[in-house]
Short mmCIF file of C-alpha atoms in Angstrom, two decimals:
data_model
loop_
_atom_site.label_atom_id
_atom_site.label_comp_id
_atom_site.label_asym_id
_atom_site.label_seq_id
_atom_site.Cartn_x
_atom_site.Cartn_y
_atom_site.Cartn_z
CA VAL T 1 102.74 102.46 129.09
CA HIS T 2 102.59 100.32 126.35
CA ARG T 3 101.83 97.72 128.28
CA LEU T 4 98.45 99.52 129.31
CA ARG T 5 95.54 97.22 129.10
CA SER T 6 92.63 98.76 128.19
CA VAL T 7 94.45 101.03 125.45
CA ASP T 8 93.99 100.64 121.36
CA ASN T 9 95.57 103.09 120.99
CA LEU T 10 99.14 105.18 121.66
CA PHE T 11 100.35 109.19 120.27
CA VAL T 12 102.10 111.67 121.22
CA VAL T 13 100.55 114.78 121.33
CA VAL T 14 102.24 117.42 118.87
CA GLN T 15 99.68 120.34 119.80
CA GLU T 16 96.07 120.24 120.65
CA PHE T 17 94.00 122.99 120.05
CA LYS T 18 90.20 123.11 121.92
CA ASP T 19 88.53 125.73 119.75
CA TYR T 20 90.34 126.12 116.28
CA GLN T 21 88.73 128.63 114.11
CA PHE T 22 88.09 126.94 110.40
CA LYS T 23 87.52 129.35 107.33
CA GLU T 24 84.35 128.81 105.25
CA ASN T 25 86.13 128.44 101.99
CA LYS T 26 88.17 125.15 101.52
CA GLU T 27 90.87 126.84 100.17
CA ASP T 28 91.78 129.46 103.13
CA ALA T 29 90.86 126.48 105.44
CA LEU T 30 92.91 124.48 104.36
CA LYS T 31 95.96 126.25 103.68
CA ASP T 32 95.37 127.38 107.67
CA LEU T 33 96.33 123.42 107.98
CA GLU T 34 99.36 123.97 105.91
CA ASP T 35 100.58 127.08 107.10
CA LEU T 36 100.09 125.58 111.15
CA VAL T 37 103.14 122.94 110.03
CA LYS T 38 105.61 125.32 110.71
CA LYS T 39 104.34 126.73 114.12
CA LEU T 40 103.70 123.16 115.38
CA PRO T 41 106.47 122.53 118.53
CA TRP T 42 107.72 119.09 116.74
CA THR T 43 110.87 118.51 118.78
CA ASP T 44 109.82 117.10 122.04
CA PRO T 45 107.48 114.77 120.22
CA LEU T 46 109.86 114.08 117.59
CA LYS T 47 112.51 112.68 121.01
CA VAL T 48 109.19 110.64 122.45
CA TRP T 49 109.54 108.88 119.27
CA GLU T 50 112.80 108.24 119.08
CA LEU T 51 112.87 107.19 122.25
CA ASN T 52 109.72 104.65 121.22
CA ASN T 53 111.52 103.75 118.81
CA SER T 54 114.92 103.07 120.65
CA LEU T 55 112.74 100.25 122.52
CA LYS T 56 110.83 99.05 120.35
CA LYS T 57 114.59 97.83 118.40
CA LYS T 58 115.97 96.33 121.62
CA LYS T 59 112.46 94.34 121.94
CA THR T 60 112.37 93.31 119.17
CA LYS T 61 116.16 92.00 118.21
CA ARG T 62 114.63 88.33 118.89
CA LYS T 63 111.99 88.16 116.35
CA LYS T 64 114.00 89.82 113.70
CA HIS T 65 114.24 87.19 111.71
CA ASN T 66 111.18 85.43 111.23
CA LEU T 67 109.76 88.73 110.81
CA GLN T 68 111.91 89.30 107.86
CA SER T 69 110.67 86.15 106.68
CA THR T 70 106.59 86.97 106.88
CA ALA T 71 106.95 90.87 105.78
CA GLY T 72 107.17 89.23 102.00
CA LYS T 73 103.85 87.11 102.85
CA GLU T 74 102.30 90.07 104.83
CA LYS T 75 102.44 92.68 101.63
CA LEU T 76 100.62 90.70 99.89
CA ASN T 77 97.34 90.85 102.60
CA ASP T 78 97.42 94.70 101.86
CA GLY T 79 92.88 94.22 101.74
CA GLY T 80 93.01 92.07 104.72
CA GLU T 81 89.78 92.52 106.50
CA GLU T 82 89.68 94.11 109.95
CA GLU T 83 89.30 91.22 111.89
CA GLY T 84 92.67 89.02 110.39
CA THR T 85 92.27 86.24 108.98
CA ASP T 86 95.33 85.12 107.81
CA GLN T 87 95.86 83.46 110.60
CA LYS T 88 100.05 83.20 109.95
CA ASP T 89 99.56 86.93 110.18
CA ALA T 90 97.80 87.39 113.20
CA SER T 91 99.82 84.90 115.02
CA LYS T 92 102.66 86.98 114.10
CA GLN T 93 101.18 89.66 115.11
CA GLU T 94 99.65 88.65 118.05
CA ASP T 95 103.40 88.17 119.15
CA CYS T 96 104.43 91.07 118.47
CA ALA T 97 101.49 92.82 120.78
CA GLN T 98 102.70 90.68 123.91
CA ASN T 99 106.71 91.33 123.16
CA ALA T 100 107.63 92.41 126.29
CA ALA T 101 106.25 95.96 126.93
CA GLY T 102 104.04 95.49 123.77
CA VAL T 103 105.55 97.42 121.24
CA GLU T 104 105.46 96.29 117.49
CA PRO T 105 108.37 95.60 115.42
CA ALA T 106 108.54 98.71 112.62
CA SER T 107 108.96 96.25 109.66
CA GLY T 108 106.91 95.47 106.70
CA GLN T 109 103.75 95.85 108.35
CA ASP T 110 100.55 96.80 105.84
CA ALA T 111 98.70 99.90 105.62
CA GLU T 112 95.01 98.37 106.65
CA LYS T 113 96.38 97.64 110.25
CA THR T 114 99.00 100.49 110.69
CA GLN T 115 95.65 102.68 110.70
CA GLU T 116 94.23 102.01 113.41
CA VAL T 117 96.91 103.62 115.61
CA ALA T 118 94.19 106.97 114.60
CA SER T 119 91.95 105.40 116.74
CA ARG T 120 92.37 108.18 119.80
CA ASN T 121 90.57 106.28 122.84
CA GLY T 122 90.88 103.23 124.39
CA GLY T 123 87.44 102.54 124.02
CA GLU T 124 85.94 101.27 120.06
CA GLU T 125 86.50 102.63 117.28
CA GLU T 126 83.99 102.55 114.23
CA GLU T 127 85.12 99.99 111.64
CA GLU T 128 83.97 101.25 108.47
CA GLU T 129 85.35 104.56 109.31
CA GLU T 130 88.30 103.03 109.92
CA GLU T 131 89.11 101.60 106.31
CA ASP T 132 86.93 105.24 104.85
CA ASP T 133 90.05 106.97 106.64
CA GLU T 134 92.95 104.47 105.65
CA GLN T 135 91.99 104.67 101.64
CA SER T 136 92.30 108.10 102.83
CA GLY T 137 95.50 108.44 103.65
CA ALA T 138 96.26 105.87 101.13
CA LYS T 139 95.24 108.12 98.57
CA ASP T 140 97.02 111.46 99.92
CA GLU T 141 100.37 110.13 100.54
CA LEU T 142 99.96 108.76 97.05
CA GLN T 143 99.43 112.10 96.20
CA ALA T 144 101.48 114.13 98.09
CA SER T 145 103.96 112.16 97.39
CA SER T 146 104.30 111.95 93.32
CA GLU T 147 103.52 115.80 93.98
CA SER T 148 106.74 116.51 96.54
CA GLU T 149 108.76 114.00 95.39
CA THR T 150 111.96 115.65 94.06
CA LYS T 151 112.06 117.41 97.53
CA ALA T 152 112.23 114.75 98.95
CA ALA T 153 115.53 113.45 96.92
CA ASP T 154 117.25 117.45 97.01
CA GLY T 155 116.52 116.69 100.84
CA LYS T 156 118.36 113.87 100.54
CA ALA T 157 121.08 114.67 98.41
CA GLY T 158 121.58 117.66 101.37
CA GLU T 159 121.64 115.68 104.08
CA GLY T 160 124.14 113.43 102.77
CA GLU T 161 124.22 110.10 104.33
CA ALA T 162 121.53 110.85 106.68
CA LYS T 163 118.54 108.51 106.07
CA VAL T 164 115.35 110.28 104.99
CA LEU T 165 112.39 109.31 106.98
CA LYS T 166 109.58 108.14 105.44
CA PHE T 167 106.46 109.21 106.33
CA ARG T 168 101.88 108.88 105.92
CA VAL T 169 99.61 111.47 107.59
CA THR T 170 96.70 109.72 108.11
CA CYS T 171 93.84 112.32 108.84
CA ASN T 172 89.80 111.64 110.99
CA ARG T 173 87.74 114.07 110.74
CA ALA T 174 83.46 114.40 112.15
CA GLY T 175 81.85 116.60 112.66
CA ASP T 176 79.43 118.32 109.26
CA LYS T 177 80.64 121.86 109.49
CA HIS T 178 84.04 121.14 107.52
CA SER T 179 84.31 122.49 103.64
CA PHE T 180 86.93 119.80 103.43
CA THR T 181 87.14 116.04 103.49
CA SER T 182 90.03 114.36 105.44
CA ASN T 183 91.43 113.08 102.13
CA GLU T 184 92.12 116.98 101.47
CA ALA T 185 93.25 117.71 104.22
CA ALA T 186 95.55 114.92 104.62
CA ARG T 187 96.56 115.57 101.64
CA ASP T 188 97.92 119.67 102.33
CA PHE T 189 99.03 119.13 105.55
CA GLY T 190 100.83 116.02 104.27
CA GLY T 191 102.53 118.25 101.24
CA ALA T 192 102.81 120.85 104.02
CA VAL T 193 105.27 118.38 106.87
CA GLN T 194 106.94 117.05 103.66
CA GLU T 195 108.44 120.54 102.91
CA HIS T 196 109.15 121.40 106.55
CA PHE T 197 111.08 117.80 107.27
CA GLN T 198 112.23 117.05 103.61
CA TRP T 199 110.46 113.63 104.44
CA LYS T 200 109.97 111.14 102.22
CA ALA T 201 106.17 110.16 101.76
CA ASP T 202 105.46 106.52 101.68
CA MET T 203 102.19 105.01 102.95
CA THR T 204 102.58 101.50 103.71
CA ASN T 205 106.16 101.43 104.37
CA PHE T 206 106.97 104.69 106.72
CA ASP T 207 108.69 105.35 109.82
CA VAL T 208 106.54 108.42 110.78
CA GLU T 209 102.82 108.21 111.19
CA VAL T 210 101.63 111.95 111.70
CA LEU T 211 97.69 111.67 113.36
CA LEU T 212 95.71 114.58 111.91
CA ASN T 213 92.15 114.35 113.96
CA ILE T 214 90.19 116.63 113.73
CA HIS T 215 86.58 116.39 115.62
CA ASN T 216 84.40 119.76 114.83
CA ASN T 217 86.30 122.71 116.29
CA GLU T 218 88.69 120.60 118.38
CA VAL T 219 92.29 119.67 116.62
CA VAL T 220 94.56 117.40 117.29
CA VAL T 221 98.08 116.67 115.68
CA GLY T 222 99.74 113.57 116.84
CA ILE T 223 102.86 110.93 116.35
CA ALA T 224 101.70 107.70 116.36
CA LEU T 225 103.72 105.20 118.91
CA THR T 226 102.36 101.81 118.10
CA GLU T 227 101.47 100.50 114.66
CA GLU T 228 98.26 98.83 115.12
CA SER T 229 96.57 98.83 117.36
CA LEU T 230 97.15 96.60 121.50
CA HIS T 231 93.82 95.18 121.51
CA ARG T 232 94.95 92.43 119.02
CA ARG T 233 96.86 90.79 121.91
CA ASN T 234 95.50 87.22 122.32
CA ILE T 235 93.23 86.81 119.72
CA THR T 236 94.29 84.45 116.59
CA HIS T 237 91.35 82.66 115.47
CA PHE T 238 88.72 85.36 114.60
CA GLY T 239 84.90 84.62 114.69
CA PRO T 240 82.14 86.67 113.22
CA THR T 241 82.01 89.08 116.90
CA THR T 242 85.08 88.23 118.32
CA LEU T 243 85.24 91.07 120.56
CA ARG T 244 88.54 93.17 121.30
CA SER T 245 91.31 92.76 124.40
CA THR T 246 90.87 96.21 125.70
CA LEU T 247 87.22 96.30 125.56
CA ALA T 248 86.97 92.72 127.38
CA TYR T 249 89.83 93.61 129.66
CA GLY T 250 87.42 96.89 130.53
CA MET T 251 84.46 94.63 131.18
CA LEU T 252 86.58 92.38 133.62
CA ARG T 253 88.21 94.66 135.30
CA LEU T 254 84.43 96.55 136.88
CA CYS T 255 83.75 93.61 138.14
CA ASP T 256 86.96 94.24 140.22
CA PRO T 257 88.07 90.55 140.30
CA GLN T 258 89.29 89.16 143.64
CA PRO T 259 92.10 86.00 143.85
CA THR T 260 90.09 82.72 144.29
CA ASP T 261 86.83 84.04 142.17
CA ILE T 262 85.13 82.20 139.36
CA ILE T 263 84.70 83.62 136.91
CA VAL T 264 82.10 82.68 134.11
CA ASP T 265 81.43 83.86 130.23
CA PRO T 266 78.24 81.32 129.43
CA MET T 267 78.11 82.81 125.81
CA CYS T 268 82.27 83.03 125.41
CA GLY T 269 82.08 83.39 121.08
CA THR T 270 85.45 82.75 121.25
CA GLY T 271 87.10 83.26 123.77
CA ALA T 272 88.05 86.72 124.15
CA ILE T 273 86.94 87.78 127.68
CA PRO T 274 87.68 83.93 129.42
CA ILE T 275 91.21 84.54 127.81
CA GLU T 276 91.43 88.24 128.69
CA GLY T 277 90.74 87.54 132.53
CA ALA T 278 93.24 84.36 133.14
CA THR T 279 96.46 86.15 131.74
CA GLU T 280 95.59 89.28 133.51
CA TRP T 281 94.06 88.10 136.70
CA PRO T 282 95.98 83.85 136.78
CA SER T 283 94.76 83.94 140.43
CA CYS T 284 90.71 83.65 139.53
CA TYR T 285 89.53 80.30 138.01
CA HIS T 286 87.83 81.53 134.72
CA ILE T 287 85.30 78.70 132.97
CA ALA T 288 84.01 79.39 129.30
CA GLY T 289 81.43 78.31 126.95
CA ASP T 290 78.84 78.81 123.91
CA ASN T 291 76.06 76.51 122.38
CA ASN T 292 78.06 76.98 119.08
CA PRO T 293 80.70 74.30 118.27
CA GLN T 294 82.50 75.80 115.50
CA ALA T 295 82.50 78.93 118.36
CA VAL T 296 83.86 76.67 121.37
CA LYS T 297 86.59 74.97 118.65
CA ARG T 298 88.16 78.67 117.85
CA ALA T 299 88.23 79.72 121.63
CA ALA T 300 90.07 75.94 122.41
CA ASN T 301 92.29 77.53 119.54
CA ASN T 302 93.15 80.97 120.95
CA ILE T 303 93.68 79.02 124.32
CA CYS T 304 96.35 76.26 122.42
CA SER T 305 97.89 79.62 120.65
CA LEU T 306 97.51 81.14 124.11
CA LEU T 307 99.64 78.19 125.53
CA LYS T 308 102.70 77.94 123.31
CA LYS T 309 103.30 81.86 123.65
CA ASN T 310 103.79 81.12 127.06
CA GLU T 311 106.10 78.03 126.30
CA ASN T 312 108.17 80.38 124.44
CA LYS T 313 108.54 82.29 127.12
CA GLU T 314 109.08 80.09 129.04
CA SER T 315 111.92 78.32 127.15
CA SER T 316 111.53 75.31 128.90
CA THR T 317 108.32 74.41 130.74
CA SER T 318 105.26 76.24 130.02
CA LEU T 319 103.01 77.12 133.23
CA GLY T 320 99.39 76.22 132.45
CA ILE T 321 96.46 78.65 132.15
CA PRO T 322 93.31 78.71 134.67
CA LEU T 323 90.56 78.83 132.19
CA ASP T 324 88.46 75.17 130.57
CA ILE T 325 86.15 75.83 127.86
CA VAL T 326 82.96 73.73 127.69
CA GLN T 327 80.01 73.65 125.18
CA TRP T 328 76.41 73.91 126.57
CA ASP T 329 73.90 75.53 126.56
CA ILE T 330 72.90 79.31 127.98
CA CYS T 331 69.16 78.04 129.57
CA ASN T 332 70.57 74.88 131.14
CA LEU T 333 74.24 75.58 132.52
CA PRO T 334 75.78 72.57 134.23
CA LEU T 335 77.30 74.64 137.53
CA ARG T 336 75.70 74.22 140.55
CA THR T 337 73.71 76.58 142.49
CA GLY T 338 75.38 79.56 143.88
CA SER T 339 78.71 78.54 142.82
CA VAL T 340 80.01 81.39 140.69
CA ASP T 341 81.19 84.72 141.46
CA ILE T 342 81.56 86.89 138.74
CA ILE T 343 80.08 86.49 135.00
CA VAL T 344 81.03 88.49 132.58
CA THR T 345 80.31 87.79 129.08
CA ASP T 346 78.69 89.79 125.58
CA MET T 347 75.49 88.55 124.87
CA PRO T 348 73.93 88.26 121.57
CA PHE T 349 72.72 91.96 119.60
CA GLY T 350 70.87 89.59 117.38
CA LYS T 351 72.63 91.69 114.77
CA ARG T 352 75.24 89.14 113.08
CA ILE T 353 74.07 86.19 115.53
CA GLY T 354 70.25 85.32 116.72
CA SER T 355 68.12 87.63 115.78
CA LYS T 356 65.95 90.94 118.19
CA LYS T 357 63.27 88.70 118.02
CA LYS T 358 64.68 85.44 119.40
CA ASN T 359 66.28 87.69 122.41
CA TRP T 360 62.79 88.89 124.13
CA ASP T 361 63.27 85.02 124.62
CA LEU T 362 66.66 84.42 125.59
CA TYR T 363 67.74 87.70 127.13
CA PRO T 364 65.00 86.94 130.68
CA ALA T 365 66.04 82.97 130.13
CA CYS T 366 69.75 83.90 130.33
CA LEU T 367 69.24 86.38 133.23
CA MET T 368 67.66 83.60 135.05
CA GLU T 369 70.23 81.12 134.47
CA MET T 370 72.87 83.51 135.55
CA GLY T 371 71.61 84.27 138.76
CA ARG T 372 70.88 81.02 139.75
CA ILE T 373 74.29 79.98 139.43
CA CYS T 374 75.58 83.53 140.84
CA THR T 375 76.74 83.68 144.36
CA PRO T 376 73.53 85.42 146.21
CA GLY T 377 74.43 88.79 148.05
CA THR T 378 77.78 88.94 146.74
CA GLY T 379 78.02 87.64 142.69
CA ARG T 380 77.64 90.70 140.49
CA ALA T 381 78.14 90.53 136.48
CA ALA T 382 78.87 92.74 134.01
CA LEU T 383 76.92 92.51 130.43
CA LEU T 384 77.27 94.03 127.12
CA THR T 385 74.50 93.92 124.78
CA GLN T 386 73.67 96.43 121.81
CA ASP T 387 69.60 95.46 122.65
CA LYS T 388 69.29 97.97 125.16
CA LYS T 389 65.27 98.33 125.18
CA CYS T 390 65.17 94.42 125.19
CA PHE T 391 67.98 93.87 128.05
CA ALA T 392 66.08 96.44 129.67
CA LYS T 393 62.79 94.56 129.90
CA ALA T 394 64.60 91.53 130.52
CA LEU T 395 66.10 92.71 133.44
CA SER T 396 62.57 95.01 135.38
CA ARG T 397 61.11 91.34 135.24
CA MET T 398 64.32 89.71 136.99
CA GLY T 399 64.31 92.47 139.48
CA HIS T 400 64.05 90.30 142.33
CA ILE T 401 67.83 88.57 141.53
CA TRP T 402 69.48 91.27 139.44
CA ARG T 403 69.75 94.78 140.81
CA ARG T 404 71.42 97.41 138.22
CA GLY T 405 74.25 99.46 138.81
CA GLN T 406 76.43 100.98 137.12
CA THR T 407 76.17 101.63 133.01
CA VAL T 408 79.01 102.32 130.48
CA TRP T 409 78.37 103.19 127.22
CA VAL T 410 80.41 101.82 124.64
CA ASN T 411 81.08 101.81 120.42
CA VAL T 412 80.88 98.26 119.04
CA GLY T 413 82.27 98.82 115.87
CA GLY T 414 80.52 101.97 115.19
CA LEU T 415 77.19 100.18 117.55
CA HIS T 416 76.20 102.49 119.94
CA ALA T 417 76.16 99.67 123.27
CA ALA T 418 76.10 99.31 126.74
CA VAL T 419 77.99 97.60 129.38
CA TYR T 420 75.66 96.95 132.79
CA LEU T 421 77.13 96.30 135.96
CA LEU T 422 74.45 94.39 137.90
CA LYS T 423 74.91 92.97 141.67
CA ARG T 424 73.11 89.95 142.83
CA THR T 425 70.75 90.15 145.05
CA TRP T 426 69.93 87.58 148.36
CA GLU T 427 67.04 86.45 146.98
CA ARG T 428 67.60 83.07 145.87
CA ALA T 429 67.02 82.13 142.28
CA GLU T 430 64.12 79.14 141.76
CA GLU T 431 65.91 76.03 140.03
CA LYS T 432 63.93 74.76 136.93
CA ARG T 433 65.30 71.33 137.58
CA SER T 434 68.20 69.44 139.90
CA PHE T 435 71.53 69.42 138.38
CA TRP T 436 73.28 66.31 140.72
#
């Protein structure tokens, strides 16, 4: 399960309530959540958590001494950005994320990173929301910890030499009909969990993360199996709009790459899509390019990190990866007409990079040039954008060379975006100039 490529986070479900009736009064609603703890079937999920941990230990034995040396540094980076700016930290994360079954080690992870386990689905989760929830989880546990520290201590005395587990509760709440905040729910639910198990609350250095996901009237209680999101597997050098590896994988998979296909990302940024492609579809050939020299440099650094990692795995000789990176202009690609099987790219949304105004000229020009290099009849493209109005207009102008297939809606850091799957028609695209 840890090897699934399109999943951000894993957790084992303790119990799911499809239509949970919350009381209108805040105190009553929170009291119900507290009482729920005693009624939940914890035994089997905790066995799964233990099994997950035993696998984790086996997989990470080799790297233990490394991790201890970086654990101290990590704690300083507590308020680190979502993007993982600390490169040492990032390369360590990347190492761990690829670790055999992709299981994270348990030691010294900071609170910001561990928060990401709260994402329920394999899709995108709003980044700002994650950070807010993370802080709420932190505050709650501090309170829960101070309220019931003594109970945990009693538990320790009672258990003798058995180790007292440390835990944290993270609450993700969505919907406007609740009388309480996620802070309050996590605090009270956490207090009840502590009382029930006699565990010790610790929001940074915990063994168990209990998730309380509330979405309108749906409640899911779970135990996290990943310590940080599995999307952090390939990228060590981040740009302003680096795409998650999980989303890159999903886009590539939509195109159903076949051995010997040539796959191009003409606006690759830091290279998340081609790197994921080269890792998962090594029998295809991947070409990536961008007009920004800084982006090309970052992508090249990410490729170097990947090669180094492969070297460690193979120990003696490293296998190269079927990927090249070029600096080019999207409107004048140095590729032969009809030479490319698949195009997969994350187009500029016009928010952090470019502008909505520029997109009105850029999108039709891109679609025209992509149509030229793509094989007529069999070529396909998966294009991600949030500027849907502009894209629809550009596509209607290019209807003779691109036919729209499936549309998949995705949430990219809180933005409502779409992946458009396009099929190349048999129509010949006119050439602006001769390349050869």
